PDB file of C-alpha atoms in Angstrom:
ATOM      1  CA  UNK A   1     -20.642   7.100  -2.625  1.00  0.00           C
ATOM      2  CA  UNK A   2     -23.659   6.413  -5.352  1.00  0.00           C
ATOM      3  CA  UNK A   3     -23.231   7.469  -9.397  1.00  0.00           C
ATOM      4  CA  UNK A   4     -24.776   6.610 -12.708  1.00  0.00           C
ATOM      5  CA  UNK A   5     -25.878   3.707 -10.733  1.00  0.00           C
ATOM      6  CA  UNK A   6     -23.357   1.527  -8.906  1.00  0.00           C
ATOM      7  CA  UNK A   7     -22.245   2.366  -5.498  1.00  0.00           C
ATOM      8  CA  UNK A   8     -18.317   2.201  -4.777  1.00  0.00           C
ATOM      9  CA  UNK A   9     -18.205   2.380  -1.325  1.00  0.00           C
ATOM     10  CA  UNK A  10     -14.893   1.030   1.054  1.00  0.00           C
ATOM     11  CA  UNK A  11     -15.513  -2.055   3.309  1.00  0.00           C
ATOM     12  CA  UNK A  12     -12.461  -1.927   5.389  1.00  0.00           C
ATOM     13  CA  UNK A  13      -8.707  -0.118   5.429  1.00  0.00           C
ATOM     14  CA  UNK A  14      -5.371  -1.474   7.446  1.00  0.00           C
ATOM     15  CA  UNK A  15      -2.563   1.124   7.284  1.00  0.00           C
ATOM     16  CA  UNK A  16       0.546   0.597   9.311  1.00  0.00           C
ATOM     17  CA  UNK A  17       4.076   2.855   9.134  1.00  0.00           C
ATOM     18  CA  UNK A  18       4.740   0.606   6.851  1.00  0.00           C
ATOM     19  CA  UNK A  19       2.064   0.310   3.846  1.00  0.00           C
ATOM     20  CA  UNK A  20      -2.317   0.882   3.509  1.00  0.00           C
ATOM     21  CA  UNK A  21      -4.451  -1.568   2.015  1.00  0.00           C
ATOM     22  CA  UNK A  22      -7.287  -0.602   1.361  1.00  0.00           C
ATOM     23  CA  UNK A  23      -9.965  -3.715   0.420  1.00  0.00           C
ATOM     24  CA  UNK A  24     -13.269  -1.932  -1.486  1.00  0.00           C
ATOM     25  CA  UNK A  25     -15.902  -3.059  -4.071  1.00  0.00           C
ATOM     26  CA  UNK A  26     -18.851  -2.001  -6.010  1.00  0.00           C
ATOM     27  CA  UNK A  27     -22.539  -3.368  -6.352  1.00  0.00           C
ATOM     28  CA  UNK A  28     -25.266  -2.379  -8.839  1.00  0.00           C
ATOM     29  CA  UNK A  29     -28.388  -0.647  -8.341  1.00  0.00           C
ATOM     30  CA  UNK A  30     -29.979  -3.836  -6.822  1.00  0.00           C
ATOM     31  CA  UNK A  31     -27.300  -3.512  -3.665  1.00  0.00           C
ATOM     32  CA  UNK A  32     -26.415  -7.049  -5.103  1.00  0.00           C
ATOM     33  CA  UNK A  33     -21.797  -7.106  -6.214  1.00  0.00           C
ATOM     34  CA  UNK A  34     -20.660  -5.322  -9.361  1.00  0.00           C
ATOM     35  CA  UNK A  35     -17.489  -6.924 -10.734  1.00  0.00           C
ATOM     36  CA  UNK A  36     -17.830  -2.966 -13.244  1.00  0.00           C
ATOM     37  CA  UNK A  37     -14.320  -1.874 -11.753  1.00  0.00           C
ATOM     38  CA  UNK A  38     -12.728  -4.452 -13.886  1.00  0.00           C
ATOM     39  CA  UNK A  39     -15.177  -4.646 -16.845  1.00  0.00           C
ATOM     40  CA  UNK A  40     -13.026  -2.872 -20.094  1.00  0.00           C
ATOM     41  CA  UNK A  41     -10.791  -1.727 -16.783  1.00  0.00           C
ATOM     42  CA  UNK A  42      -8.543  -3.993 -16.741  1.00  0.00           C
ATOM     43  CA  UNK A  43      -5.528  -1.168 -16.431  1.00  0.00           C
ATOM     44  CA  UNK A  44      -7.850   1.405 -13.854  1.00  0.00           C
ATOM     45  CA  UNK A  45      -6.079   4.808 -15.622  1.00  0.00           C
ATOM     46  CA  UNK A  46      -4.970   8.732 -14.903  1.00  0.00           C
ATOM     47  CA  UNK A  47      -8.245   9.441 -17.265  1.00  0.00           C
ATOM     48  CA  UNK A  48     -10.428   7.154 -14.860  1.00  0.00           C
ATOM     49  CA  UNK A  49      -8.822   7.426 -10.991  1.00  0.00           C
ATOM     50  CA  UNK A  50      -7.155   9.157  -9.065  1.00  0.00           C
ATOM     51  CA  UNK A  51      -6.436   8.235  -6.186  1.00  0.00           C
ATOM     52  CA  UNK A  52      -4.262  10.615  -3.407  1.00  0.00           C
ATOM     53  CA  UNK A  53      -3.110  10.809  -0.054  1.00  0.00           C
ATOM     54  CA  UNK A  54      -3.760  13.681   2.281  1.00  0.00           C
ATOM     55  CA  UNK A  55      -2.897  15.355   5.444  1.00  0.00           C
ATOM     56  CA  UNK A  56      -5.569  16.118   7.952  1.00  0.00           C
ATOM     57  CA  UNK A  57      -5.413  19.090   7.558  1.00  0.00           C
ATOM     58  CA  UNK A  58      -5.978  18.041   4.141  1.00  0.00           C
ATOM     59  CA  UNK A  59      -2.062  19.070   2.598  1.00  0.00           C
ATOM     60  CA  UNK A  60      -1.765  16.188  -0.786  1.00  0.00           C
ATOM     61  CA  UNK A  61       1.195  13.772   0.721  1.00  0.00           C
ATOM     62  CA  UNK A  62       1.208  11.676  -2.949  1.00  0.00           C
ATOM     63  CA  UNK A  63      -1.348  11.782  -5.637  1.00  0.00           C
ATOM     64  CA  UNK A  64      -1.291   8.728  -8.250  1.00  0.00           C
ATOM     65  CA  UNK A  65      -1.989  11.290 -10.713  1.00  0.00           C
ATOM     66  CA  UNK A  66       2.468  11.907 -10.569  1.00  0.00           C
ATOM     67  CA  UNK A  67       2.959   8.252  -9.338  1.00  0.00           C
ATOM     68  CA  UNK A  68       0.763   5.981 -11.214  1.00  0.00           C
ATOM     69  CA  UNK A  69       2.178   2.739 -10.376  1.00  0.00           C
ATOM     70  CA  UNK A  70       2.191   3.999  -6.731  1.00  0.00           C
ATOM     71  CA  UNK A  71      -0.731   1.460  -6.490  1.00  0.00           C
ATOM     72  CA  UNK A  72      -1.505  -2.055  -6.412  1.00  0.00           C
ATOM     73  CA  UNK A  73      -4.760  -2.300  -6.282  1.00  0.00           C
ATOM     74  CA  UNK A  74      -6.316  -6.148  -7.976  1.00  0.00           C
ATOM     75  CA  UNK A  75      -8.786  -7.718  -7.560  1.00  0.00           C
ATOM     76  CA  UNK A  76     -10.752 -11.164  -5.157  1.00  0.00           C
ATOM     77  CA  UNK A  77     -13.865 -11.806  -5.569  1.00  0.00           C
ATOM     78  CA  UNK A  78     -16.530  -9.801  -5.277  1.00  0.00           C
ATOM     79  CA  UNK A  79     -13.637  -7.263  -3.300  1.00  0.00           C
ATOM     80  CA  UNK A  80     -10.956  -4.418  -5.358  1.00  0.00           C
ATOM     81  CA  UNK A  81      -7.600  -4.430  -3.080  1.00  0.00           C
ATOM     82  CA  UNK A  82      -5.968  -0.981  -2.848  1.00  0.00           C
ATOM     83  CA  UNK A  83      -2.333  -1.162  -1.219  1.00  0.00           C
ATOM     84  CA  UNK A  84      -0.194   1.664  -0.964  1.00  0.00           C
ATOM     85  CA  UNK A  85       3.685   1.591   0.528  1.00  0.00           C
ATOM     86  CA  UNK A  86       4.483   4.170   2.862  1.00  0.00           C
ATOM     87  CA  UNK A  87       8.010   3.870   4.305  1.00  0.00           C
ATOM     88  CA  UNK A  88       9.396   5.413   0.776  1.00  0.00           C
ATOM     89  CA  UNK A  89       7.457   8.412   1.528  1.00  0.00           C
ATOM     90  CA  UNK A  90       7.961   9.056   4.811  1.00  0.00           C
ATOM     91  CA  UNK A  91      11.630   9.121   6.398  1.00  0.00           C
ATOM     92  CA  UNK A  92      12.978  11.541   9.559  1.00  0.00           C
ATOM     93  CA  UNK A  93      13.118  13.929   7.730  1.00  0.00           C
ATOM     94  CA  UNK A  94       9.300  13.509   6.555  1.00  0.00           C
ATOM     95  CA  UNK A  95       7.488  11.630   9.912  1.00  0.00           C
ATOM     96  CA  UNK A  96       4.836  10.658   8.812  1.00  0.00           C
ATOM     97  CA  UNK A  97       0.688  11.550  10.220  1.00  0.00           C
ATOM     98  CA  UNK A  98      -1.401  10.065  13.026  1.00  0.00           C
ATOM     99  CA  UNK A  99      -3.439  10.642  10.111  1.00  0.00           C
ATOM    100  CA  UNK A 100      -4.321  10.516   7.096  1.00  0.00           C
ATOM    101  CA  UNK A 101      -7.093  11.219   3.984  1.00  0.00           C
ATOM    102  CA  UNK A 102      -7.093   8.454   0.883  1.00  0.00           C
ATOM    103  CA  UNK A 103      -8.973  10.367  -1.098  1.00  0.00           C
ATOM    104  CA  UNK A 104     -11.230   8.461  -4.683  1.00  0.00           C
ATOM    105  CA  UNK A 105     -11.752   9.962  -7.821  1.00  0.00           C
ATOM    106  CA  UNK A 106     -13.265   7.396 -10.142  1.00  0.00           C
ATOM    107  CA  UNK A 107     -14.122   8.671 -13.563  1.00  0.00           C
ATOM    108  CA  UNK A 108     -15.209   5.528 -14.802  1.00  0.00           C
ATOM    109  CA  UNK A 109     -16.218   1.931 -13.565  1.00  0.00           C
ATOM    110  CA  UNK A 110     -16.618  -0.661 -16.982  1.00  0.00           C
ATOM    111  CA  UNK A 111     -18.110   1.127 -20.366  1.00  0.00           C
ATOM    112  CA  UNK A 112     -19.768   3.672 -17.954  1.00  0.00           C
ATOM    113  CA  UNK A 113     -18.434   6.896 -17.004  1.00  0.00           C
ATOM    114  CA  UNK A 114     -19.665   8.765 -13.484  1.00  0.00           C
ATOM    115  CA  UNK A 115     -18.483  10.636 -10.519  1.00  0.00           C
ATOM    116  CA  UNK A 116     -17.304   8.816  -7.360  1.00  0.00           C
ATOM    117  CA  UNK A 117     -15.463  11.062  -4.837  1.00  0.00           C
ATOM    118  CA  UNK A 118     -14.760   8.830  -1.472  1.00  0.00           C
ATOM    119  CA  UNK A 119     -13.276  10.342   1.020  1.00  0.00           C
ATOM    120  CA  UNK A 120     -11.741   7.382   3.863  1.00  0.00           C
ATOM    121  CA  UNK A 121     -10.182   8.719   7.054  1.00  0.00           C
ATOM    122  CA  UNK A 122      -6.657   6.686   8.179  1.00  0.00           C
ATOM    123  CA  UNK A 123      -5.752   6.749  11.991  1.00  0.00           C
ATOM    124  CA  UNK A 124      -2.977   5.006  12.278  1.00  0.00           C
ATOM    125  CA  UNK A 125      -1.274   6.391  15.751  1.00  0.00           C
ATOM    126  CA  UNK A 126      -1.809   2.692  17.526  1.00  0.00           C
ATOM    127  CA  UNK A 127       0.034   0.738  14.445  1.00  0.00           C
ATOM    128  CA  UNK A 128       2.321   3.634  14.714  1.00  0.00           C
ATOM    129  CA  UNK A 129       2.111   2.934  18.601  1.00  0.00           C
ATOM    130  CA  UNK A 130       3.043  -0.821  17.898  1.00  0.00           C
ATOM    131  CA  UNK A 131       5.697  -0.354  14.882  1.00  0.00           C
ATOM    132  CA  UNK A 132       9.244  -1.552  16.489  1.00  0.00           C
ATOM    133  CA  UNK A 133      12.754  -0.300  14.780  1.00  0.00           C
ATOM    134  CA  UNK A 134      15.538  -2.276  15.311  1.00  0.00           C
ATOM    135  CA  UNK A 135      19.281  -1.330  14.213  1.00  0.00           C
ATOM    136  CA  UNK A 136      21.302  -4.309  13.638  1.00  0.00           C
ATOM    137  CA  UNK A 137      23.921  -2.448  11.807  1.00  0.00           C
ATOM    138  CA  UNK A 138      25.711  -5.821  11.491  1.00  0.00           C
ATOM    139  CA  UNK A 139      28.308  -6.864   8.678  1.00  0.00           C
ATOM    140  CA  UNK A 140      29.370 -10.296   7.245  1.00  0.00           C
ATOM    141  CA  UNK A 141      32.731  -9.920   4.224  1.00  0.00           C
ATOM    142  CA  UNK A 142      33.316 -13.449   2.013  1.00  0.00           C
ATOM    143  CA  UNK A 143      37.032 -13.941   2.267  1.00  0.00           C
ATOM    144  CA  UNK A 144      35.658 -14.048  -2.363  1.00  0.00           C
ATOM    145  CA  UNK A 145      34.302 -10.285  -1.068  1.00  0.00           C
ATOM    146  CA  UNK A 146      30.952  -9.806  -0.784  1.00  0.00           C
ATOM    147  CA  UNK A 147      29.772  -8.154   1.850  1.00  0.00           C
ATOM    148  CA  UNK A 148      26.603  -8.153   3.192  1.00  0.00           C
ATOM    149  CA  UNK A 149      25.348  -5.204   5.896  1.00  0.00           C
ATOM    150  CA  UNK A 150      21.590  -6.406   7.463  1.00  0.00           C
ATOM    151  CA  UNK A 151      21.514  -1.938   8.755  1.00  0.00           C
ATOM    152  CA  UNK A 152      18.220  -1.994  10.438  1.00  0.00           C
ATOM    153  CA  UNK A 153      14.531  -4.440  11.527  1.00  0.00           C
ATOM    154  CA  UNK A 154      10.332  -2.723  11.328  1.00  0.00           C
ATOM    155  CA  UNK A 155       8.563  -4.937  13.629  1.00  0.00           C
ATOM    156  CA  UNK A 156       4.609  -3.781  11.729  1.00  0.00           C
ATOM    157  CA  UNK A 157       0.839  -4.688  12.034  1.00  0.00           C
ATOM    158  CA  UNK A 158       1.341  -5.914   8.362  1.00  0.00           C
ATOM    159  CA  UNK A 159       4.529  -6.818   8.486  1.00  0.00           C
ATOM    160  CA  UNK A 160       8.200  -7.118   8.776  1.00  0.00           C
ATOM    161  CA  UNK A 161      10.544  -4.750   6.651  1.00  0.00           C
ATOM    162  CA  UNK A 162      14.421  -5.866   6.434  1.00  0.00           C
ATOM    163  CA  UNK A 163      16.598  -2.621   5.426  1.00  0.00           C
ATOM    164  CA  UNK A 164      19.912  -4.375   3.953  1.00  0.00           C
ATOM    165  CA  UNK A 165      22.641  -3.620   1.550  1.00  0.00           C
ATOM    166  CA  UNK A 166      25.148  -5.650  -0.090  1.00  0.00           C
ATOM    167  CA  UNK A 167      27.057  -5.261  -3.163  1.00  0.00           C
ATOM    168  CA  UNK A 168      25.788  -9.183  -4.721  1.00  0.00           C
ATOM    169  CA  UNK A 169      23.110  -9.256  -6.417  1.00  0.00           C
ATOM    170  CA  UNK A 170      22.335 -12.918  -4.855  1.00  0.00           C
ATOM    171  CA  UNK A 171      21.826 -13.910  -1.441  1.00  0.00           C
ATOM    172  CA  UNK A 172      19.885 -15.476   0.438  1.00  0.00           C
ATOM    173  CA  UNK A 173      18.764 -14.824   4.074  1.00  0.00           C
ATOM    174  CA  UNK A 174      16.429 -16.762   7.039  1.00  0.00           C
ATOM    175  CA  UNK A 175      14.544 -14.421   9.732  1.00  0.00           C
ATOM    176  CA  UNK A 176      15.292 -17.131  12.748  1.00  0.00           C
ATOM    177  CA  UNK A 177      13.896 -16.390  16.195  1.00  0.00           C
ATOM    178  CA  UNK A 178      15.724 -17.002  19.563  1.00  0.00           C
ATOM    179  CA  UNK A 179      14.909 -21.293  19.698  1.00  0.00           C
ATOM    180  CA  UNK A 180      15.782 -21.419  16.222  1.00  0.00           C
ATOM    181  CA  UNK A 181      11.970 -21.771  14.928  1.00  0.00           C
ATOM    182  CA  UNK A 182      12.579 -19.853  11.301  1.00  0.00           C
ATOM    183  CA  UNK A 183      10.217 -16.433  10.288  1.00  0.00           C
ATOM    184  CA  UNK A 184      11.015 -15.794   7.696  1.00  0.00           C
ATOM    185  CA  UNK A 185      13.133 -16.684   4.498  1.00  0.00           C
ATOM    186  CA  UNK A 186      14.336 -14.856   0.958  1.00  0.00           C
TER     187      UNK A 186
END
C-alpha cells in the first residue's frame, strides 16, 4: 500500500499455532528500500501503528490497540520483522481458526504522517496439521523439595514449546533424542 511516496508491503508470512511472523519492508517513491519506518520511530506506539488479527468473518481476535506489547518488532537491513505469539490467545475453549487476517494500519513513517492500511490473509491449515502435542505428565521430586513437572511438548513448524511447572526458579534442562543427541537446552 502506498501513501505520501512510501510503500509498505509484506514480503513473507510464516505462521503456525505457536506464532505468526511477518517480514515487511518500506520503499520510497523510486522503489528503493527505505528505513523511514524506524526514523524518529524506534518505539512504535498505538498513536501511529495498529495491528489487528481477525478471523475470516472479520471478528477481531486480538488488537495491538488493546495490548501494545503483543507484537515484537525489529528491523534487520531493509526488512521489518513483526512477530506475535499465538499460543496464549488460543486454547481448547478458544480454538485457533484455520484462516486469519492480519491488518496493518500505519499512520506514520518516520516524520511523515499518512495512511497505510494493509490486510494480509494467513492460511494455517497445513501448519496446524503439521503441529503435534505430546502429553508427558511426568514429575521429578528432588530430596531438597524441588519439583519439576513436565506437562507436554508441542512440535510446530516454527519451533518447539515445552510446558513445565516447577516450584523452583533455578533449573536447567536438555531435550535429547533417542540416540542421546542434545536437540535443545535451557
